[in-house]
Amino acid sequence: MQLRVVSDQPWEVTADVLAVPFVGEPRFDGVLAEIDRRAGGELAALAAFGELKAERYGSAIVAAGELSAGRLLAIGAGDAETITRQVVVRIGSAIERRLAGRSVKSLAVWLGDLGDRIDGGAVAVAELLARGVVEGEFEPAAIYRDGYKNVPPALDELILVAPGADAASLMRAAERGAVIGEGANLARGLANRSANDVTPEVLAGEARAIAERHGLSIDVIGPVRAAELGMGMFLAVGQGSDNPPRMIVLRSGEGDATDRAGRRLAIVGKGVCFDSGGISIKPADRMEEMKMDKTGACTVIAAIATLARLAPGTPLLAIAPAVENMPGPHSARPGDVVKAMNGKTVDIVNTDAEGRLILGDAMCYAEKLGATHIVDVATLTGAVLRALGDQMTGAFGTPQAWYEAVAAAGERAGERYWQMPMIDEYRKDLDSWYADFTNTGSAEGGLVKSALFLREFATVPWVHLDIAGTAYFRKKTAYAPAGATGVAHATLVELALAGAR
Ligand code: BES
Ligand code: MN
Ligand code: ZN
């Protein structure tokens, strides 16, 4: 897709479709009135009729009259007070998705007055809209189908229309946004693939190809080396499957260099290619969703690739422990006691609390490789889905200053996080008869306990993002299909970019 920024008036732009966002009620004044007048007044008529409303992401497509574009698409940005960076991304996606199945090669999007609503003005809007349009192209329904019809159009050209703006700086921003959107789609494409397709070994192969493409170094650790390294928790989860586990380690930058922020940042992503629960087997209802339990891994692999495109050479470590959690004669049993890489012993009382086991060893390994700061991202608990739903990621971290650095990156990325407390009193619920602690306690406060477990494996500043609610949508929306959302990718990229030279 070619990107272009033009400072012409919207009615002068030649494209198959011209998209125009409106804020609040569809009232047509100023530039919007002129656009509609030239198009023949149909938008104002639809608004009067009640067909076009103030609803966010609601849209209408009309004929373009005397406009240079082929069709006119109006889209609601919703209430002015609640327009955020995330909303701007989603407007871009909703425009692109509204055009699914239509013949569109060139799309022009007028920035309107969205620049007045968010920090960074038109430059930020250009970045976020371009990212949104690219993310809108993603259609998982087409992954396993040839000739699936209802795909959002593959655009030859995206034209951002910003009369009077500095086209060069908007262009740089839009390019950055498009690269971040492509990275999110890379993560989503991997995450959506099914477990008979993407085994740990296949995920490692995808990571190798990505590493090669972007000049990253890669190391893939199998069971023999994992045993030598003492990764007893990682191996315990992986041993139940015929598809052997892989600890995928990607690196950018030189050896043990620190980044501009003085950090050696590591991002660690849960890669459970299928989570049946193991011997503590899950109920059948919705078990098929557990092919998405590798989303954290896909996210960190994509994020380091995006960093390599935007700021090559910036130090970053990405670790993705990949396993299949299966029941069978070789599986870990409830009550098995294993030793983690940091020497702590763990009583696996529930084999379905497997994510924390593989992440614990991966975090220890990150520190062994010199990480000074860690962020892990994982579809870790059903509890976070019940607590926060699919719009807000639950987050934990210590010390608070590191949590806030990650939250600030999330803000720049237009992603939503809600900090959860680590309540020390609950730690004793993980006490074990046989080991230093169990991998799960009683269900009360289970979300907090999952983080208390992970904290046992971090000695450096660490943040945990539980994306079990936000990683995939069960239903499509105007701005996204059902399936992987790409959540946290942009946050990790923004966080790493804070260390770019
Ligand atoms: N992968 C699941 C968590 C999950 C649930 C992700 C729903 C996405 C949607 C995780 O491994 C798991 O099974 N967690 C258990 C933990 C429990 C056994 C302590 C859970 O949340 O029930
Ligand atoms: Mn599980
Ligand atoms: Zn899981």
PDB file of N, CA and C and ligand atoms in Angstrom, residues 270 272 275 277 280 282 289-290 292-293 325 350-356 379-386 439-443 446 450 466-469 471-472 474, ligand 1:
ATOM      1  N   LYS A 270       3.606 -15.353  26.688  1.00  0.00           N
ATOM      2  CA  LYS A 270       3.086 -16.720  26.881  1.00  0.00           C
ATOM      3  C   LYS A 270       2.730 -17.357  25.536  1.00  0.00           C
ATOM      4  N   VAL A 272       1.332 -20.670  24.721  1.00  0.00           N
ATOM      5  CA  VAL A 272       0.679 -21.978  24.830  1.00  0.00           C
ATOM      6  C   VAL A 272      -0.132 -22.199  23.551  1.00  0.00           C
ATOM      7  N   ASP A 275      -4.140 -24.894  24.967  1.00  0.00           N
ATOM      8  CA  ASP A 275      -4.284 -25.126  26.404  1.00  0.00           C
ATOM      9  C   ASP A 275      -5.531 -25.956  26.670  1.00  0.00           C
ATOM     10  N   GLY A 277      -5.750 -27.621  29.315  1.00  0.00           N
ATOM     11  CA  GLY A 277      -5.769 -27.712  30.767  1.00  0.00           C
ATOM     12  C   GLY A 277      -4.816 -28.791  31.267  1.00  0.00           C
ATOM     13  N   SER A 280      -5.568 -31.563  34.534  1.00  0.00           N
ATOM     14  CA  SER A 280      -6.681 -30.769  35.100  1.00  0.00           C
ATOM     15  C   SER A 280      -7.483 -30.219  33.918  1.00  0.00           C
ATOM     16  N   LYS A 282      -9.845 -28.936  30.934  1.00  0.00           N
ATOM     17  CA  LYS A 282     -10.898 -27.921  30.879  1.00  0.00           C
ATOM     18  C   LYS A 282     -12.222 -28.546  30.432  1.00  0.00           C
ATOM     19  N   GLU A 289     -11.208 -22.040  21.950  1.00  0.00           N
ATOM     20  CA  GLU A 289     -10.564 -20.718  22.023  1.00  0.00           C
ATOM     21  C   GLU A 289      -9.117 -20.816  22.519  1.00  0.00           C
ATOM     22  N   MET A 290      -8.776 -21.923  23.130  1.00  0.00           N
ATOM     23  CA  MET A 290      -7.450 -22.039  23.744  1.00  0.00           C
ATOM     24  C   MET A 290      -6.316 -22.197  22.734  1.00  0.00           C
ATOM     25  N   MET A 292      -5.777 -19.716  21.051  1.00  0.00           N
ATOM     26  CA  MET A 292      -5.319 -18.322  21.148  1.00  0.00           C
ATOM     27  C   MET A 292      -4.415 -18.084  22.351  1.00  0.00           C
ATOM     28  N   ASP A 293      -4.133 -19.144  23.096  1.00  0.00           N
ATOM     29  CA  ASP A 293      -3.368 -19.002  24.330  1.00  0.00           C
ATOM     30  C   ASP A 293      -1.883 -18.721  24.061  1.00  0.00           C
ATOM     31  N   ASN A 325      -0.183 -27.590  26.042  1.00  0.00           N
ATOM     32  CA  ASN A 325      -0.579 -28.144  27.358  1.00  0.00           C
ATOM     33  C   ASN A 325      -1.597 -29.249  27.136  1.00  0.00           C
ATOM     34  N   ASN A 350      -2.469 -27.598  40.005  1.00  0.00           N
ATOM     35  CA  ASN A 350      -3.458 -27.509  38.912  1.00  0.00           C
ATOM     36  C   ASN A 350      -2.692 -27.333  37.604  1.00  0.00           C
ATOM     37  N   THR A 351      -2.776 -28.345  36.745  1.00  0.00           N
ATOM     38  CA  THR A 351      -1.986 -28.273  35.501  1.00  0.00           C
ATOM     39  C   THR A 351      -2.550 -27.244  34.523  1.00  0.00           C
ATOM     40  N   ASP A 352      -3.754 -26.720  34.835  1.00  0.00           N
ATOM     41  CA  ASP A 352      -4.325 -25.688  33.964  1.00  0.00           C
ATOM     42  C   ASP A 352      -3.768 -24.299  34.281  1.00  0.00           C
ATOM     43  N   ALA A 353      -3.063 -24.163  35.393  1.00  0.00           N
ATOM     44  CA  ALA A 353      -2.383 -22.891  35.670  1.00  0.00           C
ATOM     45  C   ALA A 353      -0.965 -23.009  35.119  1.00  0.00           C
ATOM     46  N   GLU A 354      -0.882 -23.213  33.782  1.00  0.00           N
ATOM     47  CA  GLU A 354       0.394 -23.539  33.128  1.00  0.00           C
ATOM     48  C   GLU A 354       1.147 -22.307  32.644  1.00  0.00           C
ATOM     49  N   GLY A 355       0.412 -21.241  32.362  1.00  0.00           N
ATOM     50  CA  GLY A 355       1.069 -20.063  31.787  1.00  0.00           C
ATOM     51  C   GLY A 355       2.118 -19.500  32.716  1.00  0.00           C
ATOM     52  N   ARG A 356       1.762 -19.400  33.986  1.00  0.00           N
ATOM     53  CA  ARG A 356       2.690 -18.848  34.980  1.00  0.00           C
ATOM     54  C   ARG A 356       3.940 -19.711  35.112  1.00  0.00           C
ATOM     55  N   THR A 379      -2.083 -14.393  28.055  1.00  0.00           N
ATOM     56  CA  THR A 379      -3.503 -14.721  28.251  1.00  0.00           C
ATOM     57  C   THR A 379      -3.564 -15.613  29.488  1.00  0.00           C
ATOM     58  N   LEU A 380      -3.427 -15.008  30.662  1.00  0.00           N
ATOM     59  CA  LEU A 380      -3.128 -15.800  31.855  1.00  0.00           C
ATOM     60  C   LEU A 380      -4.334 -16.313  32.622  1.00  0.00           C
ATOM     61  N   THR A 381      -5.370 -15.496  32.761  1.00  0.00           N
ATOM     62  CA  THR A 381      -6.478 -15.921  33.643  1.00  0.00           C
ATOM     63  C   THR A 381      -7.858 -15.615  33.064  1.00  0.00           C
ATOM     64  N   GLY A 382      -8.784 -16.539  33.273  1.00  0.00           N
ATOM     65  CA  GLY A 382     -10.188 -16.259  32.997  1.00  0.00           C
ATOM     66  C   GLY A 382     -10.699 -15.164  33.922  1.00  0.00           C
ATOM     67  N   ALA A 383     -10.051 -15.009  35.067  1.00  0.00           N
ATOM     68  CA  ALA A 383     -10.500 -14.025  36.055  1.00  0.00           C
ATOM     69  C   ALA A 383     -10.405 -12.600  35.505  1.00  0.00           C
ATOM     70  N   VAL A 384      -9.388 -12.323  34.716  1.00  0.00           N
ATOM     71  CA  VAL A 384      -9.256 -10.952  34.195  1.00  0.00           C
ATOM     72  C   VAL A 384     -10.344 -10.668  33.157  1.00  0.00           C
ATOM     73  N   LEU A 385     -10.732 -11.691  32.420  1.00  0.00           N
ATOM     74  CA  LEU A 385     -11.834 -11.545  31.460  1.00  0.00           C
ATOM     75  C   LEU A 385     -13.136 -11.248  32.198  1.00  0.00           C
ATOM     76  N   ARG A 386     -13.370 -11.977  33.288  1.00  0.00           N
ATOM     77  CA  ARG A 386     -14.590 -11.739  34.064  1.00  0.00           C
ATOM     78  C   ARG A 386     -14.566 -10.359  34.718  1.00  0.00           C
ATOM     79  N   ASN A 439       1.210 -23.657  42.420  1.00  0.00           N
ATOM     80  CA  ASN A 439       1.012 -22.777  41.257  1.00  0.00           C
ATOM     81  C   ASN A 439      -0.358 -22.124  41.245  1.00  0.00           C
ATOM     82  N   THR A 440      -1.231 -22.483  42.197  1.00  0.00           N
ATOM     83  CA  THR A 440      -2.501 -21.773  42.311  1.00  0.00           C
ATOM     84  C   THR A 440      -3.093 -22.019  43.689  1.00  0.00           C
ATOM     85  N   GLY A 441      -3.851 -21.053  44.155  1.00  0.00           N
ATOM     86  CA  GLY A 441      -4.514 -21.205  45.449  1.00  0.00           C
ATOM     87  C   GLY A 441      -6.007 -21.299  45.258  1.00  0.00           C
ATOM     88  N   SER A 442      -6.768 -20.854  46.234  1.00  0.00           N
ATOM     89  CA  SER A 442      -8.222 -20.849  46.076  1.00  0.00           C
ATOM     90  C   SER A 442      -8.595 -19.776  45.056  1.00  0.00           C
ATOM     91  N   ALA A 443      -9.820 -19.868  44.536  1.00  0.00           N
ATOM     92  CA  ALA A 443     -10.217 -19.010  43.427  1.00  0.00           C
ATOM     93  C   ALA A 443     -10.358 -17.532  43.830  1.00  0.00           C
ATOM     94  N   GLY A 446      -8.007 -14.827  42.603  1.00  0.00           N
ATOM     95  CA  GLY A 446      -7.127 -15.635  41.756  1.00  0.00           C
ATOM     96  C   GLY A 446      -6.288 -14.813  40.784  1.00  0.00           C
ATOM     97  N   SER A 450      -2.204 -14.947  40.681  1.00  0.00           N
ATOM     98  CA  SER A 450      -1.409 -15.287  39.486  1.00  0.00           C
ATOM     99  C   SER A 450      -0.195 -14.357  39.379  1.00  0.00           C
ATOM    100  N   ASP A 466      -2.010  -8.957  31.733  1.00  0.00           N
ATOM    101  CA  ASP A 466      -2.877 -10.119  31.527  1.00  0.00           C
ATOM    102  C   ASP A 466      -3.904  -9.773  30.443  1.00  0.00           C
ATOM    103  N   ILE A 467      -3.654 -10.294  29.241  1.00  0.00           N
ATOM    104  CA  ILE A 467      -4.482  -9.964  28.071  1.00  0.00           C
ATOM    105  C   ILE A 467      -5.537 -11.038  27.786  1.00  0.00           C
ATOM    106  N   ALA A 468      -5.840 -11.893  28.781  1.00  0.00           N
ATOM    107  CA  ALA A 468      -6.805 -12.973  28.504  1.00  0.00           C
ATOM    108  C   ALA A 468      -8.164 -12.432  28.053  1.00  0.00           C
ATOM    109  N   GLY A 469      -8.524 -11.228  28.520  1.00  0.00           N
ATOM    110  CA  GLY A 469      -9.793 -10.637  28.089  1.00  0.00           C
ATOM    111  C   GLY A 469      -9.696  -9.898  26.766  1.00  0.00           C
ATOM    112  N   ALA A 471      -7.156 -10.092  24.293  1.00  0.00           N
ATOM    113  CA  ALA A 471      -6.353 -10.656  23.199  1.00  0.00           C
ATOM    114  C   ALA A 471      -7.187 -10.996  21.977  1.00  0.00           C
ATOM    115  N   TYR A 472      -8.431 -11.426  22.224  1.00  0.00           N
ATOM    116  CA  TYR A 472      -9.286 -11.740  21.081  1.00  0.00           C
ATOM    117  C   TYR A 472     -10.726 -11.378  21.386  1.00  0.00           C
ATOM    118  N   ARG A 474     -14.692 -12.201  20.906  1.00  0.00           N
ATOM    119  CA  ARG A 474     -15.584 -13.320  20.599  1.00  0.00           C
ATOM    120  C   ARG A 474     -16.593 -12.940  19.526  1.00  0.00           C
TER     121      ARG A 474
HETATM  122  N1  BES B   1      -5.236 -19.847  29.213  1.00  0.00           N
HETATM  123  C1  BES B   1      -5.996 -19.847  30.400  1.00  0.00           C
HETATM  124  C2  BES B   1      -6.652 -18.508  30.708  1.00  0.00           C
HETATM  125  C3  BES B   1      -7.715 -18.026  29.764  1.00  0.00           C
HETATM  126  C4  BES B   1      -9.054 -18.225  30.064  1.00  0.00           C
HETATM  127  C5  BES B   1      -7.390 -17.305  28.638  1.00  0.00           C
HETATM  128  C6  BES B   1     -10.036 -17.748  29.215  1.00  0.00           C
HETATM  129  C7  BES B   1      -8.369 -16.830  27.793  1.00  0.00           C
HETATM  130  C8  BES B   1      -9.699 -17.052  28.083  1.00  0.00           C
HETATM  131  C9  BES B   1      -5.109 -20.199  31.597  1.00  0.00           C
HETATM  132  O1  BES B   1      -4.038 -21.044  31.336  1.00  0.00           O
HETATM  133  C10 BES B   1      -5.949 -20.889  32.602  1.00  0.00           C
HETATM  134  O2  BES B   1      -6.368 -21.988  32.339  1.00  0.00           O
HETATM  135  N2  BES B   1      -6.181 -20.246  33.733  1.00  0.00           N
HETATM  136  C11 BES B   1      -6.948 -20.795  34.777  1.00  0.00           C
HETATM  137  C12 BES B   1      -6.168 -20.631  36.048  1.00  0.00           C
HETATM  138  C13 BES B   1      -6.723 -21.400  37.213  1.00  0.00           C
HETATM  139  C14 BES B   1      -6.553 -22.880  36.982  1.00  0.00           C
HETATM  140  C15 BES B   1      -5.995 -20.978  38.460  1.00  0.00           C
HETATM  141  C16 BES B   1      -8.263 -20.029  34.843  1.00  0.00           C
HETATM  142  O3  BES B   1      -8.258 -18.827  34.602  1.00  0.00           O
HETATM  143  O4  BES B   1      -9.281 -20.662  35.084  1.00  0.00           O
END
